[in-house]
Amino acid sequence: MMDEIKIQKTLQPKEKPQLSELGFGNYFTDHMFVMDYKEGRGWHSPRIIPYGPLELDPSVMVVHYGQATFEGLKAYKTKDHHVLLFRPHANMERMNISNERLCIPTLDVEFAVSAIRKLVEMEQDWIPEGENTSLYIRPFVFATDPHLGVRPSHTYSFMVILSPVGSYYPEGIDPVKIYVEDNYVRAVKGGLGYTKTPGNYAASIKAQEVAKERGYTQVLWLDGIEKKYIEEVGTMNVFFKVGGEVITPALEGSILAGITRDTTIKLLKHWGIPVQERRISIDEIYEAHAQGKLEEAFGTGTAAVISPIGELNYQGKIISINDGKTGEIATRIYDTITGIQTGVLEDPFNWTLKIK
Amino acid sequence: MMDEIKIQKTLQPKEKPQLSELGFGNYFTDHMFVMDYKEGRGWHSPRIIPYGPLELDPSVMVVHYGQATFEGLKAYKTKDHHVLLFRPHANMERMNISNERLCIPTLDVEFAVSAIRKLVEMEQDWIPEGENTSLYIRPFVFATDPHLGVRPSHTYSFMVILSPVGSYYPEGIDPVKIYVEDNYVRAVKGGLGYTKTPGNYAASIKAQEVAKERGYTQVLWLDGIEKKYIEEVGTMNVFFKVGGEVITPALEGSILAGITRDTTIKLLKHWGIPVQERRISIDEIYEAHAQGKLEEAFGTGTAAVISPIGELNYQGKIISINDGKTGEIATRIYDTITGIQTGVLEDPFNWTLKIK
């Protein structure tokens, strides 16, 4: 049985940022959730305390050996001032899948969701109400043993912090230019690719920087084995519409099982639009383009929801998709997901959790 | 020009642990070296201060995106009370190679070595003098921006902490049993495998734990593409002696360019023992064993120096190497390296840096 969440309120509430200043991940609210794990004792001492610095030993294992996982989800305020979370259980279930791979103790999903709920409820005045804004929720777990030497830590912290955000990409829902990466590899089957762990993101930074220097917003990752099959776009899953059918790479262990990916697939099926999860080679996409059948391409992820792809560059061969404009399916999915998330549209799938 | 190193001495020196209690990476000395980086300003404010906790924002990028690198080297006390470092420039040059891959600003190698030197000199009373003991030196760099969203950090800290250590493996130089891993993958060409970054170690923990449950000390990693070629053993490089010749996997981007690996190769060449860096399949090793030609196998790394392999288990096929005893070459290399490191043997290669 988990202890009750102890609450210590801040005595110095911060000033809230202007909507125009938000950006992504730059501001944090007044409080945070913390819970500790110790071998033999389990998860304990859940508490909401003022947002403030962690005191970590310089040998703290997370900094040296990267044993950590995280999640990302959002809270939205509806027009009638309710507060909605979007599929929070899916995030915490995925965190447990990540934790198992990283040898980190799993969490009680219901308790973790209730902790998120409690924290967001306390911080509801921080949920911004402008277009494309939300309160980004970052649950994360990390190894806290002060020890050098590679082994699983015996102690961990689980935390939740909140950040009022605008659009992840400054471009917003406008189509972006993507560089097809055939040198650097993000992950490979048998590795950590399907988990949300810091190392996957560390592995992605260099290619992203090289792409930016070349004038591209992000990279399209190919598989690490044959450098042939499409994996992800930046930190998002990727979808293509080819000849009336929507296709997306199957989950084979090297890519993240995105919750927006799953939401997108369920919506497409609900609408009767054919959708397939399977291996997709970059050659197939270029061939479809040559035949005039490549109708749309877009990324899906919690941070940006939908990010249309207007151009691909693979080994210097540049193709434009849907004349560089946002496609019909991408628009419909974006409008539907954000509509459900913000309570503007019906929620036939019970995806939202009303917490106030 | 780098600033001078400011020194603030502790007012509360710690009690030093008993030799028998040391273990590996459990105790830390009284002081640490810290230096900060800020975009536009560069590395600045080098200082030696009392060892103590870091104050990090909960959104500190290293915890979320793993942008960090580290090194490991050792200081030894000679019988006549001098203090030796072993190839410190090689470590700091390798850190710069890691940093470039992780988009972390590089360091001035000479300055970094001088910082290590200064710190170790101050902490020389912490260098243990028992058999197989040393002062382990851990330089590390990590991203310090308080920010969510994947990009290179704009700020970093470089630190050096020191830990008096005994043997890395409780088994010491005794041969260990190794499980050949053909499911989990550590790294693949195009990824981070050749760098010393937390994510590589996070990726290795699960296989290590599974091997331990099966009664094995460590895993032998195979390549992530064909699951056929030998890469590393645990967190060490690996060598085999087959028919009088020593072979070790070539550096092709997925394994670490170990400094003990390089030292071992140079010693073998110096002794006129044939040594080759090339691709080695696990099948080749098993075939050599079947033909009675597999004479030795051992891992090399800073922490344990040499770790002989007494048994391999590949897909249930178990082979014993050199009757489970430490081989002649492994012993000779171990004795020579530790002899040079501790000043007992001549140092014809100028590997040691006398700092006192």
XYZ file of C-alpha atoms in Angstrom:
712
model
C 0.000 0.000 0.000
C 1.431 3.352 -1.045
C 1.732 6.134 1.536
C -0.413 9.232 1.234
C 1.063 12.110 -0.749
C 2.413 14.737 1.639
C 2.088 18.311 0.461
C 4.345 21.223 1.277
C 3.291 24.446 -0.417
C 5.704 27.065 -1.648
C 5.950 30.330 0.258
C 7.281 32.127 -2.810
C 4.997 31.554 -5.827
C 6.699 32.536 -9.076
C 5.424 35.037 -11.602
C 3.858 33.291 -14.590
C 5.400 33.896 -18.012
C 3.576 35.742 -20.813
C 1.999 33.486 -23.474
C 4.295 34.967 -26.105
C 7.391 34.098 -24.059
C 6.564 30.452 -23.432
C 8.513 28.463 -26.003
C 8.984 24.839 -24.965
C 10.422 23.561 -21.707
C 11.822 26.861 -20.430
C 9.529 27.614 -17.462
C 8.540 25.392 -14.581
C 5.670 25.671 -12.119
C 5.793 26.236 -8.348
C 5.725 22.606 -7.216
C 7.004 19.161 -8.155
C 6.203 15.594 -7.206
C 8.966 13.404 -5.745
C 9.009 9.791 -4.554
C 12.015 7.664 -3.584
C 12.929 4.017 -4.061
C 15.238 1.946 -1.938
C 16.000 -1.725 -2.406
C 14.113 -3.686 0.221
C 11.780 -0.791 0.996
C 10.293 -0.106 -2.432
C 8.821 3.206 -3.546
C 8.154 5.456 -0.595
C 7.697 8.995 0.729
C 5.550 10.439 -2.084
C 5.416 14.193 -1.722
C 4.620 17.427 -3.501
C 7.135 20.091 -2.578
C 8.226 23.506 -3.878
C 10.025 23.281 -7.245
C 13.698 23.562 -6.506
C 17.164 22.146 -7.116
C 18.092 18.538 -6.479
C 21.053 17.819 -4.239
C 22.969 15.049 -5.988
C 26.304 13.527 -5.111
C 28.863 14.119 -7.914
C 29.070 10.325 -8.305
C 25.275 10.001 -8.736
C 24.880 7.054 -11.089
C 22.468 8.717 -13.532
C 25.142 11.225 -14.594
C 27.753 8.489 -15.179
C 25.772 5.511 -16.433
C 22.502 6.997 -17.710
C 20.149 4.646 -15.893
C 16.976 6.714 -16.293
C 13.668 6.865 -18.133
C 11.118 9.575 -18.748
C 7.720 10.343 -20.188
C 5.966 13.338 -21.697
C 2.280 14.191 -21.688
C 0.115 17.273 -21.557
C -2.710 18.880 -19.582
C -5.166 21.215 -21.302
C -7.730 23.680 -20.043
C -11.126 23.525 -21.711
C -13.184 26.596 -22.596
C -15.425 25.918 -19.595
C -12.386 25.740 -17.292
C -12.112 22.019 -16.821
C -8.681 20.401 -16.884
C -8.019 17.369 -19.091
C -5.128 14.904 -19.214
C -4.660 12.892 -22.427
C -4.120 9.114 -22.033
C -1.975 9.378 -18.874
C -2.217 5.636 -18.158
C -0.643 4.882 -21.549
C 2.368 7.011 -20.595
C 2.884 5.382 -17.237
C 2.474 1.895 -18.709
C 5.120 2.763 -21.289
C 7.404 4.082 -18.543
C 7.203 0.655 -16.925
C 8.216 -0.979 -20.217
C 11.203 1.387 -20.354
C 11.996 0.706 -16.699
C 12.084 -3.051 -17.206
C 14.631 -2.676 -20.022
C 16.749 -0.323 -17.935
C 16.578 -2.525 -14.781
C 14.688 0.235 -12.952
C 11.890 -0.797 -10.545
C 8.442 -0.346 -12.086
C 5.783 1.983 -10.730
C 2.173 1.420 -9.723
C 0.470 2.946 -12.769
C -2.665 4.033 -10.922
C -0.645 5.660 -8.166
C 1.635 7.443 -10.624
C -1.378 8.794 -12.529
C -2.981 9.922 -9.267
C 0.250 11.737 -8.377
C 0.282 13.517 -11.755
C -3.374 14.350 -11.292
C -2.835 15.803 -7.830
C 0.127 17.907 -8.955
C -1.636 19.261 -12.061
C -4.716 20.064 -10.002
C -2.582 22.103 -7.591
C -0.871 23.880 -10.484
C -3.936 24.439 -12.675
C -3.435 28.203 -12.761
C -0.235 27.465 -14.690
C -2.065 25.842 -17.613
C -1.852 28.417 -20.384
C -4.992 29.095 -22.393
C -3.701 30.422 -25.699
C -3.795 28.631 -29.061
C -1.418 25.633 -29.232
C -0.441 26.018 -25.593
C -0.632 23.432 -22.836
C 0.976 22.320 -19.612
C 3.701 19.818 -20.487
C 4.086 17.097 -17.857
C 7.465 15.391 -17.459
C 7.539 12.288 -15.254
C 11.057 10.845 -14.913
C 12.970 8.248 -12.911
C 16.705 8.200 -12.346
C 19.389 6.221 -10.529
C 20.564 7.979 -7.363
C 23.246 5.724 -5.844
C 26.488 7.627 -5.221
C 28.691 4.960 -6.835
C 31.150 4.422 -9.687
C 31.065 0.998 -11.358
C 28.451 -0.339 -13.775
C 25.500 -2.098 -12.127
C 21.844 -1.249 -11.471
C 21.437 1.401 -8.793
C 19.877 0.393 -5.469
C 18.088 3.718 -5.082
C 16.024 5.876 -7.459
C 13.901 8.996 -7.537
C 10.650 9.337 -9.463
C 9.705 12.927 -10.125
C 7.100 14.910 -12.030
C 7.743 18.468 -13.149
C 5.433 20.736 -15.140
C 6.191 23.300 -17.817
C 3.707 25.678 -19.475
C 4.514 25.442 -23.198
C 3.763 26.897 -26.603
C 4.546 25.056 -29.832
C 7.467 22.598 -29.771
C 8.548 23.628 -33.255
C 8.627 27.389 -33.786
C 7.303 26.591 -37.290
C 4.114 25.239 -35.662
C 2.004 22.995 -37.875
C 3.779 24.258 -41.014
C 5.516 21.537 -43.027
C 9.196 21.059 -42.258
C 12.197 20.037 -44.347
C 13.703 16.711 -43.336
C 17.144 15.284 -44.038
C 17.289 11.503 -44.489
C 20.160 10.353 -42.273
C 22.247 7.502 -43.666
C 25.394 7.919 -41.588
C 24.483 8.279 -37.924
C 22.331 5.641 -36.241
C 19.868 6.299 -33.412
C 19.137 2.752 -32.242
C 19.042 -0.856 -33.373
C 16.954 -3.899 -32.471
C 18.263 -5.445 -29.250
C 19.200 -1.991 -27.918
C 17.218 0.725 -26.152
C 15.384 2.209 -29.157
C 11.886 1.338 -27.940
C 12.426 2.948 -24.538
C 12.296 6.572 -23.462
C 15.763 6.796 -21.957
C 18.270 9.662 -22.058
C 20.822 7.722 -24.146
C 18.517 7.588 -27.181
C 18.318 11.364 -27.206
C 22.048 11.789 -26.651
C 22.537 9.553 -29.694
C 20.308 11.785 -31.822
C 21.802 15.225 -31.187
C 24.725 15.135 -33.616
C 22.680 14.162 -36.669
C 20.108 16.788 -35.747
C 22.805 19.463 -35.565
C 24.315 18.415 -38.901
C 20.851 18.508 -40.495
C 20.248 22.010 -39.087
C 23.535 23.235 -40.543
C 22.306 21.963 -43.896
C 19.053 23.913 -43.509
C 16.832 21.044 -42.378
C 14.581 20.994 -39.293
C 15.085 17.365 -38.416
C 16.371 14.005 -39.634
C 14.552 10.930 -40.849
C 16.274 7.940 -39.236
C 16.947 4.784 -41.201
C 17.461 1.393 -39.567
C 20.963 0.791 -38.214
C 21.419 -2.566 -39.921
C 20.638 -2.095 -43.614
C 20.325 1.743 -43.623
C 17.298 1.154 -45.781
C 14.133 1.047 -43.674
C 12.479 4.121 -42.229
C 12.364 4.376 -38.420
C 11.452 7.761 -36.950
C 11.580 11.454 -37.789
C 13.608 13.365 -35.184
C 11.962 12.346 -31.926
C 8.595 11.535 -33.538
C 7.009 8.538 -35.243
C 6.414 8.948 -38.955
C 3.445 8.314 -41.271
C 3.104 8.404 -45.053
C -0.018 8.485 -47.209
C 0.635 6.550 -50.385
C -2.075 5.931 -52.962
C -4.897 6.494 -50.489
C -3.415 4.253 -47.815
C -1.600 5.389 -44.679
C 1.545 3.491 -43.692
C 3.868 3.718 -40.697
C 6.897 1.661 -39.617
C 5.994 -1.409 -37.534
C 7.229 -1.624 -33.929
C 10.187 -3.978 -34.136
C 12.173 -2.930 -31.087
C 14.183 -0.001 -32.396
C 11.513 2.723 -32.363
C 9.321 4.199 -29.672
C 5.707 3.025 -29.404
C 4.392 6.579 -29.565
C 1.091 7.339 -27.895
C 0.243 9.906 -30.580
C 1.198 7.186 -33.100
C -1.302 4.810 -31.493
C -3.923 7.566 -31.296
C -3.408 8.337 -34.985
C -3.771 4.681 -36.005
C -6.969 4.314 -33.961
C -8.459 7.482 -35.478
C -7.633 6.381 -39.036
C -9.241 2.982 -38.428
C -12.256 4.702 -36.865
C -12.608 6.821 -39.999
C -12.302 3.802 -42.264
C -9.031 5.014 -43.768
C -6.749 2.065 -44.512
C -3.646 2.077 -42.311
C -0.799 -0.408 -42.190
C 2.087 -0.913 -39.783
C 4.937 -2.505 -41.694
C 8.495 -2.136 -42.898
C 8.858 0.830 -45.240
C 12.044 1.371 -47.199
C 13.173 4.861 -48.165
C 13.313 3.592 -51.755
C 9.608 2.727 -51.607
C 8.788 6.302 -50.577
C 10.914 7.782 -53.361
C 9.350 5.392 -55.878
C 5.849 6.328 -54.704
C 6.812 9.959 -55.194
C 8.093 9.258 -58.709
C 4.778 7.609 -59.523
C 2.827 10.563 -58.127
C 1.405 8.414 -55.310
C 3.107 10.003 -52.288
C 0.303 12.187 -50.983
C 1.391 13.102 -47.459
C 4.061 12.612 -44.838
C 3.977 13.681 -41.205
C 5.496 13.031 -37.794
C 3.479 12.329 -34.654
C 4.523 12.994 -31.065
C 3.280 14.417 -27.793
C 5.294 17.611 -27.969
C 4.201 18.808 -31.452
C 1.199 16.416 -31.920
C 1.519 16.438 -35.749
C 4.421 17.795 -37.749
C 3.864 17.691 -41.521
C 6.845 16.946 -43.742
C 7.102 19.186 -46.804
C 10.430 18.032 -48.207
C 12.825 15.100 -47.978
C 16.498 15.050 -48.911
C 17.974 11.574 -49.319
C 21.549 11.482 -50.567
C 21.072 14.809 -52.323
C 17.825 13.782 -54.065
C 15.221 16.275 -52.918
C 11.502 15.603 -53.181
C 8.642 17.909 -52.285
C 5.568 16.330 -50.680
C 2.063 17.692 -51.299
C 3.659 20.835 -52.786
C 5.145 21.586 -49.346
C 1.683 22.123 -47.905
C 0.025 20.459 -44.905
C -2.060 17.545 -46.128
C -5.707 16.740 -45.543
C -5.094 13.723 -43.286
C -2.449 15.516 -41.216
C -4.831 18.440 -40.708
C -7.739 16.194 -39.818
C -5.683 14.213 -37.295
C -4.222 17.355 -35.771
C -7.622 19.019 -35.455
C -9.209 15.890 -34.026
C -6.505 15.102 -31.473
C -6.146 18.683 -30.267
C -9.952 19.007 -30.349
C -10.345 16.001 -28.059
C -7.421 17.100 -25.884
C -8.959 20.526 -25.297
C -12.523 19.307 -24.873
C -13.787 21.006 -28.060
C -14.637 17.652 -29.666
C -16.391 14.567 -28.320
C -14.091 11.890 -26.901
C -15.588 8.587 -28.083
C -12.435 6.665 -27.080
C -12.328 7.833 -23.464
C -8.834 9.171 -23.994
C -9.156 12.190 -21.755
C -9.148 12.140 -17.972
C -11.028 15.094 -16.500
C -9.204 16.042 -13.344
C -11.255 19.120 -12.509
C 44.108 31.680 -21.818
C 42.607 29.585 -19.025
C 42.141 31.172 -15.600
C 44.221 29.978 -12.676
C 42.738 27.159 -10.603
C 41.237 28.600 -7.416
C 41.519 26.391 -4.370
C 39.162 26.209 -1.430
C 40.191 23.639 1.160
C 37.744 21.609 3.190
C 37.376 22.419 6.867
C 36.127 18.901 7.600
C 38.505 16.264 6.206
C 36.878 12.820 6.095
C 38.200 9.697 7.750
C 39.897 7.421 5.225
C 38.464 3.944 4.693
C 40.356 0.774 5.652
C 42.063 -1.026 2.753
C 39.826 -4.054 3.278
C 36.671 -1.931 2.963
C 37.570 -0.186 -0.290
C 35.758 -2.095 -3.015
C 35.350 0.013 -6.168
C 33.813 3.480 -6.440
C 32.306 3.644 -2.955
C 34.469 6.287 -1.262
C 35.404 9.741 -2.457
C 38.166 12.074 -1.360
C 37.908 15.475 0.338
C 38.038 17.668 -2.761
C 36.882 17.802 -6.360
C 37.734 19.827 -9.440
C 34.980 21.824 -11.170
C 34.993 24.063 -14.256
C 31.995 25.562 -16.073
C 31.197 26.205 -19.721
C 28.870 28.800 -21.129
C 28.225 29.460 -24.797
C 30.070 32.626 -25.787
C 32.286 32.521 -22.711
C 33.871 29.090 -23.038
C 35.314 27.041 -20.188
C 35.813 29.192 -17.138
C 36.141 29.355 -13.349
C 38.332 26.288 -12.755
C 38.380 25.491 -9.055
C 39.159 22.822 -6.497
C 36.530 22.823 -3.770
C 35.388 20.505 -0.980
C 33.719 17.328 -2.274
C 29.997 17.836 -1.906
C 26.593 17.614 -3.566
C 25.737 19.311 -6.835
C 22.727 21.584 -6.924
C 20.954 20.730 -10.168
C 17.623 21.949 -11.477
C 15.157 19.034 -11.855
C 15.052 19.814 -15.588
C 18.859 19.614 -15.899
C 19.430 18.289 -19.399
C 21.878 15.505 -18.491
C 19.177 13.668 -16.527
C 16.670 13.876 -19.392
C 18.772 13.640 -22.555
C 22.026 12.066 -21.404
C 24.383 14.568 -22.989
C 27.511 13.641 -21.050
C 30.880 11.917 -21.348
C 33.389 10.585 -18.867
C 36.818 9.055 -18.462
C 38.533 6.762 -16.005
C 42.220 6.592 -15.065
C 44.278 5.815 -12.027
C 46.982 7.273 -9.795
C 49.454 4.986 -8.000
C 51.898 5.495 -5.184
C 55.362 4.048 -5.725
C 57.359 2.305 -2.989
C 59.530 5.424 -2.643
C 56.426 7.611 -2.202
C 56.223 9.169 -5.625
C 52.828 9.532 -7.305
C 52.319 8.344 -10.887
C 49.513 8.908 -13.372
C 49.196 6.454 -16.282
C 48.750 7.958 -19.775
C 46.474 10.835 -18.646
C 46.801 12.670 -21.967
C 45.354 9.653 -23.771
C 42.263 9.827 -21.560
C 41.660 13.510 -22.113
C 42.230 13.183 -25.860
C 39.640 10.400 -25.916
C 37.233 12.551 -23.907
C 37.470 15.151 -26.668
C 36.606 12.484 -29.263
C 33.560 11.547 -27.153
C 32.662 15.211 -26.711
C 32.697 15.886 -30.443
C 30.242 13.026 -31.064
C 27.976 14.239 -28.234
C 28.098 17.911 -29.357
C 29.853 18.864 -26.110
C 32.586 21.551 -26.249
C 36.061 20.031 -26.169
C 38.621 20.674 -23.460
C 42.192 21.883 -23.562
C 43.969 18.561 -22.977
C 47.008 20.078 -21.279
C 44.863 22.140 -18.955
C 42.625 19.188 -18.090
C 45.667 17.044 -17.279
C 47.115 19.840 -15.157
C 43.813 20.049 -13.261
C 43.865 16.289 -12.597
C 47.481 16.558 -11.536
C 46.779 19.395 -9.122
C 43.817 17.610 -7.564
C 45.636 14.287 -7.160
C 48.624 16.087 -5.665
C 46.355 17.687 -3.058
C 44.705 14.339 -2.313
C 47.845 12.164 -2.346
C 47.252 10.914 1.190
C 44.119 9.228 -0.216
C 46.107 6.986 -2.582
C 45.933 3.550 -0.990
C 49.133 1.531 -0.848
C 47.907 -2.070 -0.646
C 48.182 -4.721 -3.365
C 45.887 -4.024 -6.346
C 44.750 -0.705 -4.909
C 44.914 2.720 -6.526
C 43.228 6.094 -6.658
C 40.595 5.960 -9.401
C 40.187 9.289 -11.198
C 36.849 10.086 -12.819
C 36.767 13.150 -15.099
C 33.266 13.833 -16.486
C 31.361 16.479 -18.413
C 27.604 16.942 -18.409
C 24.913 19.216 -19.833
C 23.576 21.643 -17.235
C 20.897 23.719 -19.011
C 17.584 23.637 -17.121
C 15.514 22.868 -20.229
C 13.186 20.256 -21.707
C 13.429 19.716 -25.467
C 16.143 17.904 -27.394
C 19.094 20.093 -28.447
C 22.683 20.550 -27.324
C 22.929 22.286 -23.961
C 24.398 25.799 -23.853
C 26.082 25.189 -20.503
C 28.173 22.317 -19.100
C 30.227 21.358 -16.088
C 33.524 19.494 -16.237
C 34.410 17.779 -12.993
C 37.028 15.429 -11.603
C 36.322 13.251 -8.586
C 38.656 10.725 -6.942
C 37.924 7.369 -5.344
C 40.410 5.125 -3.520
C 39.728 1.630 -4.900
C 40.575 -2.031 -4.540
C 39.966 -4.553 -7.308
C 37.117 -3.818 -9.737
C 36.129 -7.468 -9.863
C 35.975 -9.133 -6.444
C 37.435 -12.210 -8.229
C 40.589 -10.166 -8.902
C 42.849 -11.508 -11.631
C 41.150 -14.937 -11.446
C 39.533 -16.057 -14.712
C 35.836 -15.274 -15.050
C 32.949 -17.040 -16.778
C 31.495 -15.089 -19.686
C 28.117 -15.404 -21.376
C 28.090 -14.673 -25.115
C 25.158 -12.290 -25.623
C 23.190 -12.801 -28.841
C 19.966 -11.013 -27.932
C 20.749 -7.616 -26.435
C 22.908 -5.157 -28.357
C 25.259 -2.608 -26.791
C 26.021 -0.382 -29.771
C 26.241 -0.344 -33.548
C 28.383 1.482 -36.091
C 26.988 4.997 -36.624
C 25.930 5.196 -32.968
C 27.782 6.093 -29.773
C 29.667 2.811 -29.200
C 33.127 4.330 -29.557
C 32.454 7.068 -26.994
C 32.451 6.968 -23.214
C 28.924 8.253 -22.661
C 26.349 7.214 -20.043
C 23.921 5.759 -22.632
C 26.338 2.970 -23.603
C 26.446 1.783 -20.015
C 22.672 2.086 -19.564
C 22.361 -0.132 -22.646
C 24.610 -2.775 -21.097
C 23.006 -3.266 -17.674
C 20.174 -5.629 -18.608
C 22.355 -8.184 -20.398
C 24.821 -8.033 -17.526
C 22.057 -8.767 -15.016
C 20.696 -11.665 -17.088
C 24.208 -13.112 -17.352
C 24.660 -12.827 -13.582
C 21.412 -14.685 -12.962
C 22.802 -17.438 -15.156
C 25.978 -17.574 -13.071
C 28.231 -15.571 -15.384
C 30.358 -12.583 -14.397
C 29.919 -10.643 -17.617
C 28.758 -10.792 -21.221
C 30.707 -10.956 -24.455
C 29.005 -8.557 -26.856
C 28.482 -9.468 -30.498
C 28.002 -6.903 -33.241
C 24.457 -5.519 -33.530
C 24.146 -6.121 -37.254
C 25.054 -9.761 -37.902
C 25.268 -10.930 -34.239
C 28.386 -12.713 -35.348
C 31.472 -10.618 -34.707
C 32.977 -10.130 -31.262
C 32.966 -6.587 -29.869
C 33.742 -6.206 -26.163
C 33.549 -8.134 -22.911
C 31.392 -6.283 -20.378
C 32.939 -2.828 -20.288
C 36.373 -4.040 -21.437
C 38.117 -4.695 -24.746
C 38.824 -8.344 -25.475
C 41.881 -10.278 -26.680
C 42.363 -13.909 -27.744
C 45.547 -15.901 -28.213
C 45.049 -18.347 -31.046
C 47.870 -20.549 -32.327
C 50.569 -18.287 -30.906
C 49.066 -15.086 -32.307
C 47.119 -12.498 -30.328
C 43.978 -11.049 -31.955
C 41.562 -8.324 -30.897
C 38.537 -6.753 -32.626
C 39.451 -3.813 -34.881
C 38.102 -0.338 -34.042
C 35.205 0.100 -36.444
C 33.075 2.632 -34.581
C 31.040 0.450 -32.256
C 33.647 -0.286 -29.553
C 35.711 1.867 -27.258
C 39.336 2.576 -28.170
C 40.567 1.367 -24.796
C 43.785 2.807 -23.454
C 44.670 -0.511 -21.804
C 43.869 -2.100 -25.201
C 46.361 0.219 -26.874
C 48.908 -0.368 -24.092
C 48.512 -4.138 -24.504
C 49.009 -3.982 -28.278
C 52.130 -1.835 -27.887
C 53.591 -4.216 -25.287
C 52.924 -7.291 -27.461
C 54.591 -5.624 -30.444
C 57.510 -4.584 -28.219
C 57.930 -8.209 -27.146
C 57.779 -9.453 -30.730
C 54.528 -11.351 -30.150
C 52.349 -11.214 -33.272
C 49.166 -9.179 -32.696
C 46.374 -8.388 -35.127
C 43.418 -6.000 -34.966
C 40.685 -7.397 -37.177
C 37.159 -8.756 -37.296
C 36.800 -11.905 -35.196
C 33.669 -14.007 -35.379
C 32.488 -16.033 -32.408
C 32.499 -19.060 -34.719
C 36.213 -18.566 -35.371
C 36.907 -18.656 -31.620
C 34.854 -21.818 -31.150
C 36.565 -23.427 -34.138
C 39.993 -22.527 -32.771
C 38.958 -24.109 -29.492
C 37.811 -27.278 -31.271
C 41.211 -27.462 -32.976
C 43.017 -26.994 -29.681
C 44.393 -23.634 -30.808
C 42.553 -21.278 -28.429
C 45.244 -20.649 -25.858
C 44.022 -17.587 -23.933
C 41.266 -15.000 -23.707
C 41.212 -11.870 -21.562
C 39.595 -8.472 -21.209
C 41.505 -5.202 -20.847
C 40.314 -2.020 -19.152
C 41.415 0.676 -16.751
C 39.324 -0.527 -13.833
C 40.515 -4.172 -13.729
C 43.592 -3.801 -16.023
C 43.406 -7.458 -17.201
C 40.532 -9.857 -16.617
C 41.236 -13.412 -17.864
C 38.347 -15.368 -19.356
C 38.148 -18.971 -18.159
C 34.901 -20.055 -19.790
C 32.586 -18.987 -22.604
C 28.934 -19.946 -23.060
C 27.570 -19.302 -26.544
C 24.043 -20.554 -27.139
C 24.498 -23.235 -24.491
C 27.812 -24.486 -25.889
C 30.325 -24.107 -23.072
C 34.057 -24.051 -23.660
C 36.828 -23.834 -21.093
C 39.859 -21.744 -21.990
C 43.364 -22.661 -20.775
C 41.746 -25.067 -18.266
C 40.115 -22.078 -16.572
C 43.514 -20.758 -15.509
C 45.110 -17.375 -16.122
C 47.309 -17.588 -19.200
C 50.942 -16.707 -19.666
C 50.331 -13.643 -21.847
C 47.576 -12.278 -19.601
C 49.857 -12.635 -16.580
C 52.804 -11.048 -18.355
C 50.716 -8.090 -19.533
C 49.109 -7.621 -16.126
C 52.449 -7.752 -14.325
C 54.071 -5.400 -16.819
C 51.294 -2.797 -16.882
C 50.822 -2.746 -13.111
C 54.596 -2.827 -12.683
C 54.998 0.275 -14.849
C 51.973 1.942 -13.231
C 53.406 1.489 -9.745
C 56.988 2.351 -10.650
C 58.318 -1.163 -9.959
C 59.287 -1.649 -13.619
C 61.078 0.614 -16.067
C 58.797 2.738 -18.270
C 60.429 2.653 -21.719
C 57.298 4.118 -23.358
C 57.042 7.192 -21.131
C 53.518 6.209 -20.146
C 53.696 7.427 -16.578
C 53.549 11.041 -15.477
C 55.303 11.583 -12.152
C 53.349 14.255 -10.344
C 55.279 14.135 -7.099
